[in-house]
XYZ file of C-alpha atoms in Angstrom:
493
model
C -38.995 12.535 119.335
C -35.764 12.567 117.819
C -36.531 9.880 115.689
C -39.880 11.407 114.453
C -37.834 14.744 113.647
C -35.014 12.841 111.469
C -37.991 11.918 109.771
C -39.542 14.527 109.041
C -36.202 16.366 107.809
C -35.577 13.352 105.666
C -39.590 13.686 103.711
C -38.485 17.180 103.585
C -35.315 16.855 101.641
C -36.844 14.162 99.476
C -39.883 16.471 98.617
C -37.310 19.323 97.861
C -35.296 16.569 95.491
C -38.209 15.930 93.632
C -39.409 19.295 93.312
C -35.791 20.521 91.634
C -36.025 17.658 89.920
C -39.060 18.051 88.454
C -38.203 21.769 87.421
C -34.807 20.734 85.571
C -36.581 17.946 83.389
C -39.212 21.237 82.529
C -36.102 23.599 82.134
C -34.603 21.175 80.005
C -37.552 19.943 77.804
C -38.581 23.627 76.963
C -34.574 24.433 76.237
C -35.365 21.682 74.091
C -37.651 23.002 72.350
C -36.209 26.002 71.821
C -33.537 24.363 70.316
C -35.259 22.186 67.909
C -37.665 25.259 66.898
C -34.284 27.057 66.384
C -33.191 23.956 64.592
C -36.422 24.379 61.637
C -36.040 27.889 61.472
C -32.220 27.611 61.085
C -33.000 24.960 58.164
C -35.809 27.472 56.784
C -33.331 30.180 57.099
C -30.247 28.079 54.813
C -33.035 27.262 52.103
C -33.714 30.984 51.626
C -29.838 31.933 51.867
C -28.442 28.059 49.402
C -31.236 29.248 46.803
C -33.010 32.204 46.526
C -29.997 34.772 47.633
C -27.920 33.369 44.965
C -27.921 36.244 42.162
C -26.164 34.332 39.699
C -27.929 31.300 39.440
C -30.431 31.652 37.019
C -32.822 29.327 38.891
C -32.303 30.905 42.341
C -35.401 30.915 44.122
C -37.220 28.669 41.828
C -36.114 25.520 42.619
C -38.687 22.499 42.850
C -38.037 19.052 44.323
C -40.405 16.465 43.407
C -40.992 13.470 45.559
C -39.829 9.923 43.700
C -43.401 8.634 44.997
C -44.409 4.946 44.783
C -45.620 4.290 41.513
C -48.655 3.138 43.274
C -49.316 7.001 43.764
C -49.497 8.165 40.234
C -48.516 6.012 37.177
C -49.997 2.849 37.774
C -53.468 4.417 38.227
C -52.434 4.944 34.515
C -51.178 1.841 33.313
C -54.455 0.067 35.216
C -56.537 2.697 33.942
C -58.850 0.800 32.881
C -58.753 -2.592 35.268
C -59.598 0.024 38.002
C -61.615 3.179 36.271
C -65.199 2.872 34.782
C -66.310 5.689 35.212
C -66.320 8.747 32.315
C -63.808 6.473 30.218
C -60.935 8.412 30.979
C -58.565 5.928 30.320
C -57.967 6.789 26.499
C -57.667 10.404 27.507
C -54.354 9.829 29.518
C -51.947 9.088 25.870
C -49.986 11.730 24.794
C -49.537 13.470 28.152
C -52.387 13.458 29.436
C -53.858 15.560 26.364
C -55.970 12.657 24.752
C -55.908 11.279 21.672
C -54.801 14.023 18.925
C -57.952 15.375 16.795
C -57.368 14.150 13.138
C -57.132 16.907 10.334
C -60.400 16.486 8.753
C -61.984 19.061 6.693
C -64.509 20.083 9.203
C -62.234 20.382 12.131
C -59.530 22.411 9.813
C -62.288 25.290 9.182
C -62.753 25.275 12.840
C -59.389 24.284 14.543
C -55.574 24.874 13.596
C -53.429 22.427 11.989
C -51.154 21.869 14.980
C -52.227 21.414 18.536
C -54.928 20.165 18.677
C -56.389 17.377 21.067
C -59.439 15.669 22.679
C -58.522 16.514 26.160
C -60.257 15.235 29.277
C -60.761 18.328 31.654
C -59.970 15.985 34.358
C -56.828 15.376 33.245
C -54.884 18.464 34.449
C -53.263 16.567 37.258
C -51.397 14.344 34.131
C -50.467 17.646 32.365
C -48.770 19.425 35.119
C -46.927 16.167 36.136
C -45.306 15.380 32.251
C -44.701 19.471 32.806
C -43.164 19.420 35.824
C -41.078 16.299 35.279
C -39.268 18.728 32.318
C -39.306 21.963 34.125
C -35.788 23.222 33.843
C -35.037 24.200 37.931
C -35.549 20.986 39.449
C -33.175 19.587 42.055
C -32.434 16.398 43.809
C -31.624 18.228 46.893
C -34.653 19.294 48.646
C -32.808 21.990 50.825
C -32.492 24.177 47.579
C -36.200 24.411 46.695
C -38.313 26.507 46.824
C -41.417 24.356 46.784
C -41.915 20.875 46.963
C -44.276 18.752 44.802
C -45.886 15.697 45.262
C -47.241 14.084 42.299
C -49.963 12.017 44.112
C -53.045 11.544 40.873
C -55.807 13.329 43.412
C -58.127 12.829 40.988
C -57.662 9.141 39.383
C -57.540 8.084 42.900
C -61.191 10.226 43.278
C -61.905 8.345 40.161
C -61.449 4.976 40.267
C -63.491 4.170 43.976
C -66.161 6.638 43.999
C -68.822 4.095 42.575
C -69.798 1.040 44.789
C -66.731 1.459 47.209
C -67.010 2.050 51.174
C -65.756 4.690 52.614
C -62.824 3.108 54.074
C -61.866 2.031 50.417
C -61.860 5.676 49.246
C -60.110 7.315 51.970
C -57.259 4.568 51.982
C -55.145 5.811 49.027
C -54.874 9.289 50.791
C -54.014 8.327 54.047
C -51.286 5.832 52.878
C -50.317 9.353 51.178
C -49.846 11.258 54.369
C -48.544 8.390 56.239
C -45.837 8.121 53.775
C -44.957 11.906 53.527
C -45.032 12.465 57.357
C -41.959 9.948 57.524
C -39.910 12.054 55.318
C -37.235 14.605 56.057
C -38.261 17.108 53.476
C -41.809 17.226 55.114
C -40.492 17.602 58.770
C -38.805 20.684 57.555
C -42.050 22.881 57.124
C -44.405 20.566 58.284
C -45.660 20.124 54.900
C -45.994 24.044 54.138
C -44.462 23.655 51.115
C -45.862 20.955 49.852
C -48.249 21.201 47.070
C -50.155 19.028 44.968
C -52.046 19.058 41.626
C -55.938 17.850 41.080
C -58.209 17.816 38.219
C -61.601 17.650 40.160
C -63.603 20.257 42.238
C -62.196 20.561 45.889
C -65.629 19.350 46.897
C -64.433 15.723 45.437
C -62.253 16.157 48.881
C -64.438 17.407 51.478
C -66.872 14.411 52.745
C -68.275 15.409 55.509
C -69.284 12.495 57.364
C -68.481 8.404 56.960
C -71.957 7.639 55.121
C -71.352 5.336 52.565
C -74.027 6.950 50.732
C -71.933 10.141 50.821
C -69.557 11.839 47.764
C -65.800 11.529 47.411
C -63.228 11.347 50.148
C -62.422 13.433 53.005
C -58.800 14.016 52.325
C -58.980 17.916 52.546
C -60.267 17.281 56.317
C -56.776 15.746 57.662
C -54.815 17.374 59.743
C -52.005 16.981 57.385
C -53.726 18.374 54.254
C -54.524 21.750 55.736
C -50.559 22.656 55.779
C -50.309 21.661 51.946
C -51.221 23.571 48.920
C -53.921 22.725 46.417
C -54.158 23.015 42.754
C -57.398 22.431 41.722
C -59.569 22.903 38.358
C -62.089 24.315 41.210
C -61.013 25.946 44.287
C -63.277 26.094 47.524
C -64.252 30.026 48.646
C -63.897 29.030 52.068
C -60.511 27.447 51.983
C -57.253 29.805 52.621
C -54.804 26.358 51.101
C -57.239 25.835 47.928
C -55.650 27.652 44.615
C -58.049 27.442 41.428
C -55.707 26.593 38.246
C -57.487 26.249 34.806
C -59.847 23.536 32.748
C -57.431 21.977 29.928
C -58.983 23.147 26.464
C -58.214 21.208 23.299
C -55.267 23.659 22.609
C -52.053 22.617 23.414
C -49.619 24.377 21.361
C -45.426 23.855 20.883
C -44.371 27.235 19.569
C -45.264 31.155 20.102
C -46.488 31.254 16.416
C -48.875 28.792 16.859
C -50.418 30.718 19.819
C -50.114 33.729 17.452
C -51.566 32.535 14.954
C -54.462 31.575 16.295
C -54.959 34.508 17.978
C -54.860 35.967 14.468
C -57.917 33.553 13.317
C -60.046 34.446 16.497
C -59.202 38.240 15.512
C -61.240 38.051 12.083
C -63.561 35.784 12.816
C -67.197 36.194 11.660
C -69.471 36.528 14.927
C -73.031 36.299 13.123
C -74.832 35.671 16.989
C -75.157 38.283 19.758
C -75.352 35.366 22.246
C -74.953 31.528 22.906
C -75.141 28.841 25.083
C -73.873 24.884 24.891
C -75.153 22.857 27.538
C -78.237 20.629 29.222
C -80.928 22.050 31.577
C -80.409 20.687 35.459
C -84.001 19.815 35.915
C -83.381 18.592 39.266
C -81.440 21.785 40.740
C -84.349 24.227 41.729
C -81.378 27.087 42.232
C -80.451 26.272 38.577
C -80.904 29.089 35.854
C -80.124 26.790 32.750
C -83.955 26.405 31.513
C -83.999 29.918 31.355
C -80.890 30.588 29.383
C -82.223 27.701 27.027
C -85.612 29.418 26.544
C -84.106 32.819 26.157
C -81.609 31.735 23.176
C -84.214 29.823 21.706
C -86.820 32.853 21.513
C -84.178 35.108 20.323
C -83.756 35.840 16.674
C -79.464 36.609 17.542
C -79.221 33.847 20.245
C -77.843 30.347 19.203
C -78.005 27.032 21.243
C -76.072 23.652 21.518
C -78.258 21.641 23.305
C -76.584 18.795 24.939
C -80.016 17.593 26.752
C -81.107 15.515 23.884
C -77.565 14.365 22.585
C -75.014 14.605 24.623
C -71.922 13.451 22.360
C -72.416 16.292 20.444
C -71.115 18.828 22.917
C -67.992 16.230 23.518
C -66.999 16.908 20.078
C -64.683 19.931 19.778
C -65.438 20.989 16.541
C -68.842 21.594 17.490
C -68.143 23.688 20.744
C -65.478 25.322 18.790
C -67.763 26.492 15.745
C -70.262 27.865 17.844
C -67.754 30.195 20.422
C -66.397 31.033 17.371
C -69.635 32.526 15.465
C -70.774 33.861 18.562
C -69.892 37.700 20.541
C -70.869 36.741 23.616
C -70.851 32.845 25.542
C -73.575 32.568 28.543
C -71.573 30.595 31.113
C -73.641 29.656 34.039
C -72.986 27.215 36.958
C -72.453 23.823 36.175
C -72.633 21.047 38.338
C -70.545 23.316 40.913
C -69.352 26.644 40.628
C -67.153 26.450 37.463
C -67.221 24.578 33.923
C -64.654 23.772 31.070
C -66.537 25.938 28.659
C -65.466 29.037 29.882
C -62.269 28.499 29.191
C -63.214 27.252 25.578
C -64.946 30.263 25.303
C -62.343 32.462 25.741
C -60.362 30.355 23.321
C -62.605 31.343 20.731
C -62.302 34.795 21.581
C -65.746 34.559 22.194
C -66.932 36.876 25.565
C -68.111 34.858 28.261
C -71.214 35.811 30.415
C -70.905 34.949 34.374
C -73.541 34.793 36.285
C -72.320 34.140 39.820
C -68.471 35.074 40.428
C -67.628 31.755 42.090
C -67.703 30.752 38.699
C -64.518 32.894 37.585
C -63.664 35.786 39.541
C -63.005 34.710 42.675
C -61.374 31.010 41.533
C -58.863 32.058 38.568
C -57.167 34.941 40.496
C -53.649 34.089 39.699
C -54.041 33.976 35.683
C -56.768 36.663 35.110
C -57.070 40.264 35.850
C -59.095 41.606 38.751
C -61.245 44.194 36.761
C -63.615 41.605 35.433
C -65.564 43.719 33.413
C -62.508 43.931 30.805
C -62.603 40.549 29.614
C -66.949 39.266 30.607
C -69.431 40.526 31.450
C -71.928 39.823 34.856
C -75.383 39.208 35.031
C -76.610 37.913 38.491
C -78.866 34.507 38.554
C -81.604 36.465 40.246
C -81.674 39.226 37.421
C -82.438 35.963 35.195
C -84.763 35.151 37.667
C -86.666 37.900 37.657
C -86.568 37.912 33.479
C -83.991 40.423 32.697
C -83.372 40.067 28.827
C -79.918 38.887 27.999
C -80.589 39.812 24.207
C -81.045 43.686 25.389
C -78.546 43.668 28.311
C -75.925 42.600 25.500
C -77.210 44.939 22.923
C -76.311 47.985 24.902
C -72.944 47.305 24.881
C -71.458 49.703 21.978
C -69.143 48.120 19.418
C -66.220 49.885 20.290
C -66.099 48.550 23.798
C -67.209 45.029 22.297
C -63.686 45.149 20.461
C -61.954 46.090 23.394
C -63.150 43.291 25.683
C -62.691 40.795 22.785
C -59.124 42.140 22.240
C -58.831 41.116 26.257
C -60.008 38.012 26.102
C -57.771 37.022 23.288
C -54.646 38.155 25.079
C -55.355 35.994 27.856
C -55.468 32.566 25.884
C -52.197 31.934 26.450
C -52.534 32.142 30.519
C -54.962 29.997 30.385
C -53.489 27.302 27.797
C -51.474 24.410 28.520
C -48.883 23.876 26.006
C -46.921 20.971 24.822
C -44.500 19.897 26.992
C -41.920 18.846 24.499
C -41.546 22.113 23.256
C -40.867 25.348 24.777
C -42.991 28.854 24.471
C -40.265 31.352 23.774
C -42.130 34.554 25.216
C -45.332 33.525 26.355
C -46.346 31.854 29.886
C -49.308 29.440 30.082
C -51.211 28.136 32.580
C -48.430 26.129 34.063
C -45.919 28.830 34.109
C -48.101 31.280 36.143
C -49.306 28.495 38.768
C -46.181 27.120 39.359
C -44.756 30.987 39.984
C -47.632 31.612 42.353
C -47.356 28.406 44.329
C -43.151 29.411 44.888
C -44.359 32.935 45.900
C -47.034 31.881 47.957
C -44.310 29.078 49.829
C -41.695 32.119 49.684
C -43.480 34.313 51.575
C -45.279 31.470 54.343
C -41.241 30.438 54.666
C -39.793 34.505 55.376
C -43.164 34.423 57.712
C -42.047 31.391 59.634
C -38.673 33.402 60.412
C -39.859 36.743 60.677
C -42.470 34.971 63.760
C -45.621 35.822 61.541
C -48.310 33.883 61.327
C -51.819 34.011 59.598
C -54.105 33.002 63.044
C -56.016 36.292 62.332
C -57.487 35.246 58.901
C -60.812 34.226 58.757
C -60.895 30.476 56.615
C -64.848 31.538 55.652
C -63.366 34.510 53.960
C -60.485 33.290 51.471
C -62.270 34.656 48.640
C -62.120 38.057 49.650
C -58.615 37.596 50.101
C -58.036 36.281 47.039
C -59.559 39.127 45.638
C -57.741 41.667 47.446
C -54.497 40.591 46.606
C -56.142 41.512 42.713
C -56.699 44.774 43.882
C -60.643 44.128 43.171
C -62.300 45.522 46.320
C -66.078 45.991 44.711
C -66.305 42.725 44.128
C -65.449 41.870 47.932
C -67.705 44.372 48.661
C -70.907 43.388 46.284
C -70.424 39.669 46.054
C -71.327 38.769 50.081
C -74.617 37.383 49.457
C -73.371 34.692 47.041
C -71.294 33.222 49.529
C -73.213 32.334 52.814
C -71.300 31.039 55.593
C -71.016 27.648 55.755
């Protein structure tokens, strides 16, 4: 009985051992955990007080570290451009920069272009620009606890590029995942967790966003990792439904070294001629049912002040910039409808020929270039809804009733924003202008700024709805009709 008792006592105490036991390692793994949360928000805390705290350091709070990547990453997709890319011959568009071969100073292209500037860019080839930029932006740092942001020049796009035709799956997706695998072993990403990280890409998002692992499906589904969603993305085409997705702008064939240059031309788009009410460049999409093309087409053709560039029945002559140039040039207004996906390059020519485009869906402009243009759209374009084309609504007399006066105005708009929307030379310097690189750069650090005081303050954005990042793009403009009106163009997905 005795016996049986010790026994007892002795599963008793061992039970009791265990059980304090057990509770210590728990203590002690969540004090843990404290402590390395502590740890990251200590380190996010020193970044904001090395860098942006620092009053008399000019580049306080604008610091950028960019990774030394493989080359494997970025330039050798360049230097075996063409061993490895067939597709859209982009390879002679990456000299000079990344902004093409330069356009010679014919007599034709004088009467329509500037004598300095001037290039045959690729519109795919922002993710080259902003990484010759970047490389000569003058806050970098070697110490990644200073910046502000941190970029990784990974070419999104060339690696899109150069496996999208008659590659698996597993072949497309393996350049982006030997991307993540890298940047997860690094310090500067364990800071943040990749927060703020951002990266540059000259396609659409939807390039990104495979949905399945059909070969027969598009692109790669990069934007679906884990990893991705904590990193910025600056893309020629944002999605609406993304809250890390950040539309930047199309390169144009302008890519001036000097204020006067931008001035100048300015000055030329000012006094310009503009002997049609309307015009269009661009091919029908016989094949999209949703697609209002045919009926821009037919309407510019039956009017007496509509002109057309028809690029159905030869398309080289809408890749020549001359050609696009002369016709935004002559013209008051530029239809600009959806292209392949939301957005096209020719808006932004458009407005480089002080020309006034014509939206006809906002995903096309409003809702994706938030950061360079102003919210009231109806400054700088004007909107017409697809189903108003639908249903036949004249374009000649919707245009008409706008009164000269306010015609001047909203060209006078659109030809101060050329230089937001420019990229200019990188081995030169605008004095007192920003372009297009300027202003996304300066969003991306205020956007990381903010998501990094957040992360200390204990704020966090769980209550935003993904579905809805247009609208919030939009608010932060201060345009609240549009996020009231503009609902039935975006469906849930």
């Amino acid at each position: 009985m005795e016996k049986r008792a010790y026994r007892f006592q002795q599963s008793h105490i061992c039970i009791l051992g265990l059980t304090c036991a057990f509770i210590w390692l728990c203590l002690l793994y969540l004090n843990n955990g404290v402590f390395e949360a502590k740890i990251i928000q200590n380190s996010i805390s020193l970044q904001i007080n090395s860098s942006s705290n620092n009053k008399t350091d000019p580049c306080g709070g604008r610091y950028v570290y960019v990774y030394d990547l493989p080359s494997r990453f970025n330039e050798d997709m360049i230097t075996e451009c063409e061993r490895n890319i067939k597709w859209l011959d982009m390879c002679k568009f990456t000299m000079n920069g990344g902004f093409g071969p330069k356009l010679k100073n014919s007599e034709d292209v004088l009467t329509v272009l500037s004598d300095h500037g001037w290039y045959a860019t690729n519109h795919f080839n922002v993710e080259v620009i902003f990484y010759n930029r970047i490389k000569r932006y003058e806050c970098l740092t070697n110490d990644s606890s200073m910046a502000a942001a941190v970029f990784v020049p990974f070419f999104l796009g060339f690696d899109f590029a150069r496996y999208i035709e008659g590659f698996n799956v597993s072949v497309r997706d393996a350049g982006t995942i030997e991307l993540v695998d890298w940047l997860q072993k690094r310090d500067e990403w364990k800071v943040m967790n990749g927060k703020d990280h951002f990266l540059v890409g000259g396609r659409p998002t939807w390039d990104f966003r495979r949905k399945t692992d059909n070969d027969t499906d598009w692109g790669n589904k990069f934007f679906f990792s884990p990893a991705a969603k904590n990193m910025s993305f600056l893309l020629v085409e944002s999605s609406p439904y993304s809250l890390n997705d950040f539309a930047i702008p199309y390169p144009t064939y302008f890519h001036p070294a000097t204020d006067f240059e931008v001035f100048d031309w300015q000055d030329r788009m000012r006094k310009m001629e503009r002997k049609w009410l309307f015009c269009f460049a661009g091919a029908p999409r016989p094949r999209d049912p949703y697609s209002i093309r045919s009926r821009l087409i037919d309407q510019c053709k039956n009017s007496r002040v509509g002109k057309l560039l028809d690029c159905g029945d030869d398309e080289s002559k809408c890749h020549l910039p001359s050609n696009v140039m002369r016709l935004f040039q002559s013209s008051v207004f530029c239809l600009q409808p959806v292209g392949d996906s939301y957005t096209r390059r020719s808006a932004f020519d458009s407005i480089l020929a002080g020309c006034i485009p014509v939206f006809f869906h906002p995903g096309s402009f409003y809702t994706q270039y938030t950061w360079h243009v102003p919210g009231n759209y109806t400054k700088y374009s004007v909107f017409i809804s697809n189903d108003d084309i639908r249903k036949n609504v004249s374009i000649e007399q919707r245009l008409g009733e706008i009164d000269p006066k306010t015609i001047k105005m909203m060209r006078e708009e659109v030809i101060s924003l050329i230089p937001r929307l420019i990229y200019a030379d990188p081995y030169s310097k605008l004095e007192t202008l920003e372009d297009a690189f300027d202003i996304s750069l300066k969003a991306v650090i205020r956007k990381v700024t903010k998501l990094r005081q957040d992360m200390i303050d204990g704020r966090t954005d769980d209550n935003l709805v993904e579905e809805d990042s247009w609208k919030y793009a939009l608010l932060e403009q201060g345009n609240y009709a549009g996020v009231r009106e503009w609902d039935s163009f975006f469906p849930k997905p």
